[in-house]
């Protein structure tokens, strides 16, 4: 016996939505937390579910767990103590202020490497950048079989641009032994992540290992 | 003769030592360059500072929202349907942003464009011919099928 399971797009009543199935997880910083929450409390689109979190509330995100924070901390310390260019008192004031909060500089950007830590109970998530406008239904993306891969994305490379050799330093033997210079770069605006597979392959651990080999040149 | 001697005196007065002169000019050039560089840096910094301190409508927008948020009672500050946040069967989006307008655009455009409802049809078929027939029927009724799974079940008796 064959059983056919068919998923059909119903065009007869295109207005029928199921917005109650959409759940948005927004993470912002301390400064914008209240405002962000207020905006979505007042302007909730349809029946969608929204959550707003503050990156500063993630207690696990600290310099002993996360190499990039450790590096930022030590580089800001170095700058604070050894930086010669302190002649302009105005500039010196603002730069110190910034260095005191290394998290604000980049943690929202680095958070994408910690998706399973942020969403421990979810299996699959669609990551969206804030510089995009959605023009199509995105729900079919959840049906894509990633074939055991962790990240589903759109490749953005051409014959010679957005290849790995443009991003990575292949004169370093560690890089040239582990990466293909001709591999294609991808767009980070919209990515599907299989969080189960991420945990299984310990992507966070791999990221930590590579990050601790990097020297930040800020 | 008189004018000749005047010229000679003048020439002697205006005779500079070339090496010293070159050194001096070089030093002047360097200090001017340094000065220009410093002023350039300063002007960039000041224009950035000016841009930061000019009151912006957007700035007030975030401030007003924050003030409004803190006037709410703690019950009103919470979103509804919290139980859905951890339900893995729903469509979950992650959005990390410090820009309220940008986040609003992403959320609204996602919802506005998610207009399609899916219809699950589960049928028992006995041959691939039947499958073909069903797909044709769907086509006839202008139901665009998205894609289908095909399972073979071998019933063991």
Short mmCIF file of C-alpha atoms in Angstrom, two decimals:
data_model
loop_
_atom_site.label_atom_id
_atom_site.label_comp_id
_atom_site.label_asym_id
_atom_site.label_seq_id
_atom_site.Cartn_x
_atom_site.Cartn_y
_atom_site.Cartn_z
CA UNK A 1 0.00 0.00 0.00
CA UNK A 2 1.25 3.48 -0.81
CA UNK A 3 0.36 6.40 1.38
CA UNK A 4 0.69 9.75 -0.24
CA UNK A 5 1.12 12.68 2.06
CA UNK A 6 0.51 15.77 0.05
CA UNK A 7 1.13 19.30 1.12
CA UNK A 8 -0.80 21.63 -1.14
CA UNK A 9 -0.78 25.36 -1.41
CA UNK A 10 -4.33 26.54 -1.26
CA UNK A 11 -4.85 29.33 -3.71
CA UNK A 12 -8.64 29.43 -3.39
CA UNK A 13 -8.58 31.62 -0.30
CA UNK A 14 -5.21 33.31 -0.29
CA UNK A 15 -6.12 35.62 2.58
CA UNK A 16 -6.44 32.85 5.09
CA UNK A 17 -3.39 33.18 7.25
CA UNK A 18 -2.02 31.29 10.15
CA UNK A 19 -0.08 34.05 11.85
CA UNK A 20 -0.62 32.35 15.19
CA UNK A 21 2.07 29.92 14.14
CA UNK A 22 4.77 32.55 13.78
CA UNK A 23 7.01 33.17 16.77
CA UNK A 24 9.57 35.99 16.74
CA UNK A 25 12.45 35.95 19.18
CA UNK A 26 14.02 39.39 19.31
CA UNK A 27 17.20 39.99 21.25
CA UNK A 28 18.31 43.55 21.81
CA UNK A 29 20.59 45.44 24.20
CA UNK A 30 19.88 47.03 27.53
CA UNK A 31 19.49 50.47 26.02
CA UNK A 32 16.74 49.47 23.60
CA UNK A 33 15.05 46.74 25.63
CA UNK A 34 12.15 48.79 27.01
CA UNK A 35 11.52 50.64 23.78
CA UNK A 36 11.66 47.50 21.67
CA UNK A 37 9.23 45.73 23.98
CA UNK A 38 6.87 48.68 24.07
CA UNK A 39 6.80 48.92 20.29
CA UNK A 40 5.76 45.31 19.87
CA UNK A 41 3.32 45.42 22.77
CA UNK A 42 1.57 48.28 21.00
CA UNK A 43 2.05 47.03 17.43
CA UNK A 44 1.74 43.30 17.46
CA UNK A 45 1.17 42.13 13.89
CA UNK A 46 -1.83 39.83 13.86
CA UNK A 47 -1.70 36.85 16.16
CA UNK A 48 2.03 36.36 15.96
CA UNK A 49 3.88 35.63 19.17
CA UNK A 50 6.77 37.86 20.13
CA UNK A 51 9.46 37.67 22.74
CA UNK A 52 11.99 40.42 23.46
CA UNK A 53 15.14 39.52 25.36
CA UNK A 54 18.01 41.58 26.65
CA UNK A 55 21.48 40.35 25.72
CA UNK A 56 22.79 41.55 29.09
CA UNK A 57 20.48 39.07 30.82
CA UNK A 58 22.31 36.13 29.28
CA UNK A 59 24.44 35.24 32.26
CA UNK A 60 26.17 32.40 30.42
CA UNK A 61 27.56 34.93 27.96
CA UNK A 62 30.70 35.89 29.87
CA UNK A 63 34.40 36.12 29.19
CA UNK A 64 35.21 32.78 30.76
CA UNK A 65 32.82 30.96 28.40
CA UNK A 66 33.16 33.03 25.28
CA UNK A 67 36.65 33.60 23.79
CA UNK A 68 35.68 36.70 21.82
CA UNK A 69 34.62 38.49 25.00
CA UNK A 70 37.86 37.50 26.67
CA UNK A 71 39.83 38.86 23.73
CA UNK A 72 37.84 42.09 23.66
CA UNK A 73 38.37 42.51 27.36
CA UNK A 74 42.12 42.01 27.19
CA UNK A 75 42.50 44.24 24.13
CA UNK A 76 40.53 47.00 25.82
CA UNK A 77 42.73 46.63 28.90
CA UNK A 78 45.81 46.92 26.75
CA UNK A 79 44.47 50.00 25.02
CA UNK A 80 43.46 51.53 28.30
CA UNK A 81 46.87 51.15 29.87
CA UNK A 82 49.28 51.36 26.95
CA UNK A 83 47.63 53.44 24.29
CA UNK A 84 49.90 56.40 23.55
CA UNK A 85 47.41 58.47 21.62
CA UNK A 86 45.60 60.04 24.55
CA UNK A 87 46.34 63.62 23.49
CA UNK A 88 42.80 64.57 22.59
CA UNK A 89 40.88 64.56 25.87
CA UNK A 90 37.49 64.40 24.13
CA UNK A 91 38.37 61.41 21.99
CA UNK A 92 40.05 59.66 24.89
CA UNK A 93 36.90 60.03 26.97
CA UNK A 94 34.57 58.46 24.42
CA UNK A 95 36.90 55.62 23.51
CA UNK A 96 37.28 54.59 27.11
CA UNK A 97 33.55 54.67 27.56
CA UNK A 98 33.19 52.35 24.63
CA UNK A 99 35.88 49.96 25.80
CA UNK A 100 34.26 49.65 29.16
CA UNK A 101 31.32 47.97 27.46
CA UNK A 102 32.86 45.62 24.92
CA UNK A 103 29.59 43.69 24.85
CA UNK A 104 27.73 46.54 23.19
CA UNK A 105 30.27 46.69 20.44
CA UNK A 106 29.74 43.29 19.07
CA UNK A 107 27.77 40.91 21.22
CA UNK A 108 24.57 41.25 19.20
CA UNK A 109 26.66 40.34 16.17
CA UNK A 110 28.40 37.45 17.87
CA UNK A 111 25.18 36.08 19.32
CA UNK A 112 24.47 34.28 16.06
CA UNK A 113 27.17 31.80 17.05
CA UNK A 114 25.22 30.90 20.19
CA UNK A 115 21.80 30.07 18.79
CA UNK A 116 21.35 26.74 20.67
CA UNK A 117 22.33 28.48 23.91
CA UNK A 118 19.78 31.24 23.31
CA UNK A 119 17.05 28.82 22.20
CA UNK A 120 17.74 25.54 24.01
CA UNK A 121 14.29 24.04 23.40
CA UNK A 122 13.92 24.69 19.69
CA UNK A 123 14.88 22.35 16.86
CA UNK A 124 14.94 24.68 13.90
CA UNK A 125 15.12 28.44 13.64
CA UNK A 126 15.21 31.01 10.87
CA UNK A 127 17.77 33.70 11.53
CA UNK A 128 16.93 37.11 10.04
CA UNK A 129 19.15 40.17 9.90
CA UNK A 130 17.57 43.51 10.70
CA UNK A 131 18.51 45.03 7.35
CA UNK A 132 16.10 42.96 5.29
CA UNK A 133 12.53 43.30 4.07
CA UNK A 134 10.64 40.06 3.57
CA UNK A 135 8.75 39.89 0.27
CA UNK A 136 7.59 36.30 0.19
CA UNK A 137 6.15 33.64 2.41
CA UNK A 138 9.03 32.15 4.37
CA UNK A 139 7.24 29.14 5.85
CA UNK A 140 8.42 26.66 3.16
CA UNK A 141 11.94 27.18 4.50
CA UNK A 142 11.06 25.01 7.49
CA UNK A 143 10.33 22.10 5.19
CA UNK A 144 13.75 22.14 3.55
CA UNK A 145 15.68 19.04 4.38
CA UNK A 146 19.16 20.24 5.32
CA UNK A 147 20.51 16.69 4.86
CA UNK A 148 22.29 16.74 8.16
CA UNK A 149 23.79 20.17 7.59
CA UNK A 150 23.51 22.85 10.24
CA UNK A 151 23.13 26.02 8.21
CA UNK A 152 20.99 26.62 5.13
CA UNK A 153 21.84 29.84 3.29
CA UNK A 154 21.97 31.52 -0.09
CA UNK A 155 25.36 31.43 -1.79
CA UNK A 156 26.50 34.84 -2.94
CA UNK A 157 29.69 34.19 -4.81
CA UNK A 158 30.51 34.76 -8.44
CA UNK A 159 33.50 33.63 -10.50
CA UNK A 160 35.96 35.46 -8.32
CA UNK A 161 34.14 37.36 -5.60
CA UNK A 162 32.84 36.25 -2.17
CA UNK A 163 35.07 33.21 -2.24
CA UNK A 164 36.86 32.12 0.92
CA UNK A 165 40.21 33.45 -0.32
CA UNK A 166 38.76 36.96 -0.05
CA UNK A 167 37.91 36.50 3.62
CA UNK A 168 40.58 34.23 5.05
CA UNK A 169 44.33 34.48 5.10
CA UNK A 170 45.48 31.45 3.15
CA UNK A 171 49.16 32.20 3.74
CA UNK A 172 48.49 30.83 7.23
CA UNK A 173 49.06 27.04 7.09
CA UNK A 174 46.27 26.46 9.61
CA UNK A 175 43.82 28.08 7.19
CA UNK A 176 45.17 26.54 4.00
CA UNK A 177 45.12 23.05 5.50
CA UNK A 178 41.52 23.30 6.68
CA UNK A 179 39.69 25.43 4.13
CA UNK A 180 39.16 25.47 0.41
CA UNK A 181 40.13 28.90 -0.99
CA UNK A 182 37.55 28.47 -3.72
CA UNK A 183 34.63 27.67 -1.39
CA UNK A 184 31.65 29.94 -1.79
CA UNK A 185 30.69 32.63 0.71
CA UNK A 186 27.06 32.98 1.71
CA UNK A 187 24.54 35.69 2.59
CA UNK A 188 23.97 36.14 6.30
CA UNK A 189 20.69 38.00 5.98
CA UNK A 190 18.51 34.92 6.17
CA UNK A 191 19.73 31.52 7.37
CA UNK A 192 17.97 28.36 8.42
CA UNK A 193 19.62 26.61 11.34
CA UNK A 194 19.09 23.04 12.44
CA UNK A 195 19.76 23.45 16.15
CA UNK A 196 19.61 19.73 16.93
CA UNK A 197 22.35 19.05 14.42
CA UNK A 198 24.29 22.08 15.71
CA UNK A 199 24.34 20.57 19.19
CA UNK A 200 25.18 17.13 17.83
CA UNK A 201 28.19 18.44 15.93
CA UNK A 202 29.14 20.88 18.69
CA UNK A 203 29.41 23.83 16.32
CA UNK A 204 29.77 26.19 19.29
CA UNK A 205 32.83 24.24 20.43
CA UNK A 206 34.34 24.38 16.93
CA UNK A 207 33.66 28.11 16.80
CA UNK A 208 35.32 28.58 20.19
CA UNK A 209 38.35 26.63 19.07
CA UNK A 210 38.83 28.78 15.96
CA UNK A 211 38.00 32.02 17.75
CA UNK A 212 40.68 31.40 20.36
CA UNK A 213 43.24 31.07 17.53
CA UNK A 214 42.29 34.49 16.20
CA UNK A 215 44.04 37.66 17.26
CA UNK A 216 41.64 40.58 17.17
CA UNK A 217 42.99 43.62 15.41
CA UNK A 218 40.61 46.24 16.70
CA UNK B 1 80.56 101.13 -9.39
CA UNK B 2 78.36 102.25 -6.54
CA UNK B 3 75.45 100.18 -7.63
CA UNK B 4 77.76 97.23 -8.16
CA UNK B 5 78.98 97.38 -4.56
CA UNK B 6 75.41 97.69 -3.33
CA UNK B 7 74.53 94.57 -5.27
CA UNK B 8 77.48 92.69 -3.79
CA UNK B 9 76.49 93.67 -0.25
CA UNK B 10 72.96 92.60 -0.92
CA UNK B 11 74.14 89.32 -2.38
CA UNK B 12 76.30 88.63 0.65
CA UNK B 13 73.39 89.43 2.98
CA UNK B 14 71.02 87.12 1.13
CA UNK B 15 73.40 84.24 0.90
CA UNK B 16 72.04 81.36 2.95
CA UNK B 17 73.69 78.12 3.75
CA UNK B 18 71.90 75.65 1.52
CA UNK B 19 72.16 72.59 3.74
CA UNK B 20 70.76 74.42 6.74
CA UNK B 21 68.04 75.89 4.61
CA UNK B 22 66.95 72.49 3.32
CA UNK B 23 66.88 71.10 6.83
CA UNK B 24 64.79 73.98 8.02
CA UNK B 25 62.31 73.70 5.19
CA UNK B 26 62.01 69.98 5.77
CA UNK B 27 61.27 70.51 9.42
CA UNK B 28 58.65 73.10 8.51
CA UNK B 29 57.06 70.74 6.03
CA UNK B 30 56.88 67.96 8.57
CA UNK B 31 55.34 70.06 11.27
CA UNK B 32 52.76 71.44 8.82
CA UNK B 33 51.89 67.92 7.72
CA UNK B 34 51.53 66.80 11.31
CA UNK B 35 49.36 69.76 12.03
CA UNK B 36 47.16 69.06 9.02
CA UNK B 37 46.79 65.44 10.03
CA UNK B 38 45.81 66.38 13.56
CA UNK B 39 43.29 68.94 12.34
CA UNK B 40 41.79 66.40 9.97
CA UNK B 41 41.40 63.94 12.81
CA UNK B 42 39.86 66.57 15.00
CA UNK B 43 37.40 67.66 12.36
CA UNK B 44 36.26 64.05 11.79
CA UNK B 45 35.82 63.62 15.49
CA UNK B 46 33.93 66.88 15.88
CA UNK B 47 31.61 66.16 12.97
CA UNK B 48 30.86 62.77 14.50
CA UNK B 49 30.22 64.39 17.84
CA UNK B 50 27.94 66.94 16.21
CA UNK B 51 25.99 64.17 14.48
CA UNK B 52 25.59 62.40 17.80
CA UNK B 53 24.45 65.44 19.76
CA UNK B 54 21.92 66.87 17.30
CA UNK B 55 18.53 65.80 18.65
CA UNK B 56 16.96 63.33 16.29
CA UNK B 57 13.33 62.41 15.91
CA UNK B 58 14.42 58.79 16.01
CA UNK B 59 16.22 59.35 19.24
CA UNK B 60 13.07 60.73 20.85
CA UNK B 61 11.10 57.84 19.42
CA UNK B 62 13.09 55.28 21.35
CA UNK B 63 13.07 57.47 24.45
CA UNK B 64 9.30 57.93 24.32
CA UNK B 65 8.77 54.20 23.92
CA UNK B 66 11.01 53.52 26.91
CA UNK B 67 9.12 56.04 29.05
CA UNK B 68 5.81 54.57 27.93
CA UNK B 69 7.04 51.06 28.71
CA UNK B 70 7.88 52.00 32.28
CA UNK B 71 4.43 53.47 32.87
CA UNK B 72 2.90 50.04 32.26
CA UNK B 73 2.11 47.73 35.12
CA UNK B 74 4.27 44.64 35.33
CA UNK B 75 1.42 42.49 34.04
CA UNK B 76 0.99 44.74 31.01
CA UNK B 77 4.69 44.55 30.28
CA UNK B 78 4.41 40.88 29.39
CA UNK B 79 3.59 39.46 25.97
CA UNK B 80 0.75 37.03 25.53
CA UNK B 81 0.94 33.38 24.50
CA UNK B 82 4.19 32.64 26.28
CA UNK B 83 3.59 28.93 25.98
CA UNK B 84 4.27 29.15 22.25
CA UNK B 85 7.83 30.37 22.67
CA UNK B 86 9.22 26.90 23.19
CA UNK B 87 6.96 24.91 20.93
CA UNK B 88 9.27 23.38 18.29
CA UNK B 89 6.39 22.81 15.86
CA UNK B 90 5.93 26.51 15.14
CA UNK B 91 7.82 28.83 12.82
CA UNK B 92 10.54 30.41 14.94
CA UNK B 93 12.46 33.46 13.81
CA UNK B 94 15.57 34.83 15.51
CA UNK B 95 16.23 38.53 15.12
CA UNK B 96 19.08 40.29 16.91
CA UNK B 97 18.86 44.04 16.63
CA UNK B 98 19.30 47.33 18.43
CA UNK B 99 17.20 49.14 15.85
CA UNK B 100 13.48 49.21 16.63
CA UNK B 101 12.30 50.41 13.23
CA UNK B 102 14.39 47.84 11.41
CA UNK B 103 13.07 45.05 13.65
CA UNK B 104 9.50 46.27 13.10
CA UNK B 105 10.01 46.18 9.33
CA UNK B 106 11.35 42.63 9.42
CA UNK B 107 8.52 41.33 11.63
CA UNK B 108 5.75 43.11 9.74
CA UNK B 109 6.99 42.15 6.31
CA UNK B 110 7.36 38.53 7.39
CA UNK B 111 3.81 38.38 8.67
CA UNK B 112 2.29 40.30 5.77
CA UNK B 113 3.84 37.95 3.27
CA UNK B 114 3.02 34.74 5.09
CA UNK B 115 -0.41 34.58 3.58
CA UNK B 116 -0.58 31.06 2.43
CA UNK B 117 -2.29 28.37 4.34
CA UNK B 118 -1.22 24.84 3.74
CA UNK B 119 -3.59 22.07 3.27
CA UNK B 120 -2.54 18.59 4.15
CA UNK B 121 -4.07 15.87 2.09
CA UNK B 122 -3.47 12.36 3.22
CA UNK B 123 -4.66 9.72 0.87
CA UNK B 124 -4.31 6.04 0.52
CA UNK B 125 -3.36 5.15 -2.99
CA UNK B 126 -2.69 1.86 -4.56
CA UNK B 127 -0.55 2.73 -7.54
CA UNK B 128 1.52 5.50 -8.99
CA UNK B 129 -1.24 5.91 -11.54
CA UNK B 130 -3.58 7.07 -8.77
CA UNK B 131 -0.97 9.55 -7.60
CA UNK B 132 -0.75 10.94 -11.07
CA UNK B 133 -4.52 11.28 -11.24
CA UNK B 134 -4.69 13.15 -7.97
CA UNK B 135 -2.00 15.61 -9.05
CA UNK B 136 -3.92 16.23 -12.25
CA UNK B 137 -7.13 16.85 -10.29
CA UNK B 138 -5.36 19.37 -8.09
CA UNK B 139 -4.07 21.08 -11.18
CA UNK B 140 -7.57 21.18 -12.63
CA UNK B 141 -8.98 22.84 -9.53
CA UNK B 142 -6.07 25.29 -9.61
CA UNK B 143 -4.66 24.07 -6.34
CA UNK B 144 -0.96 24.50 -6.60
CA UNK B 145 0.65 21.62 -4.79
CA UNK B 146 3.79 22.51 -3.03
CA UNK B 147 5.50 19.18 -2.79
CA UNK B 148 4.70 15.80 -1.53
CA UNK B 149 6.14 12.98 0.43
CA UNK B 150 5.82 9.53 -0.84
CA UNK B 151 5.87 6.72 1.59
CA UNK B 152 5.85 3.04 0.91
CA UNK B 153 4.37 1.05 3.71
CA UNK B 154 4.90 -2.61 3.57
CA UNK B 155 2.29 -4.06 5.78
CA UNK B 156 3.56 -7.13 7.45
CA UNK B 157 0.98 -9.64 8.34
#
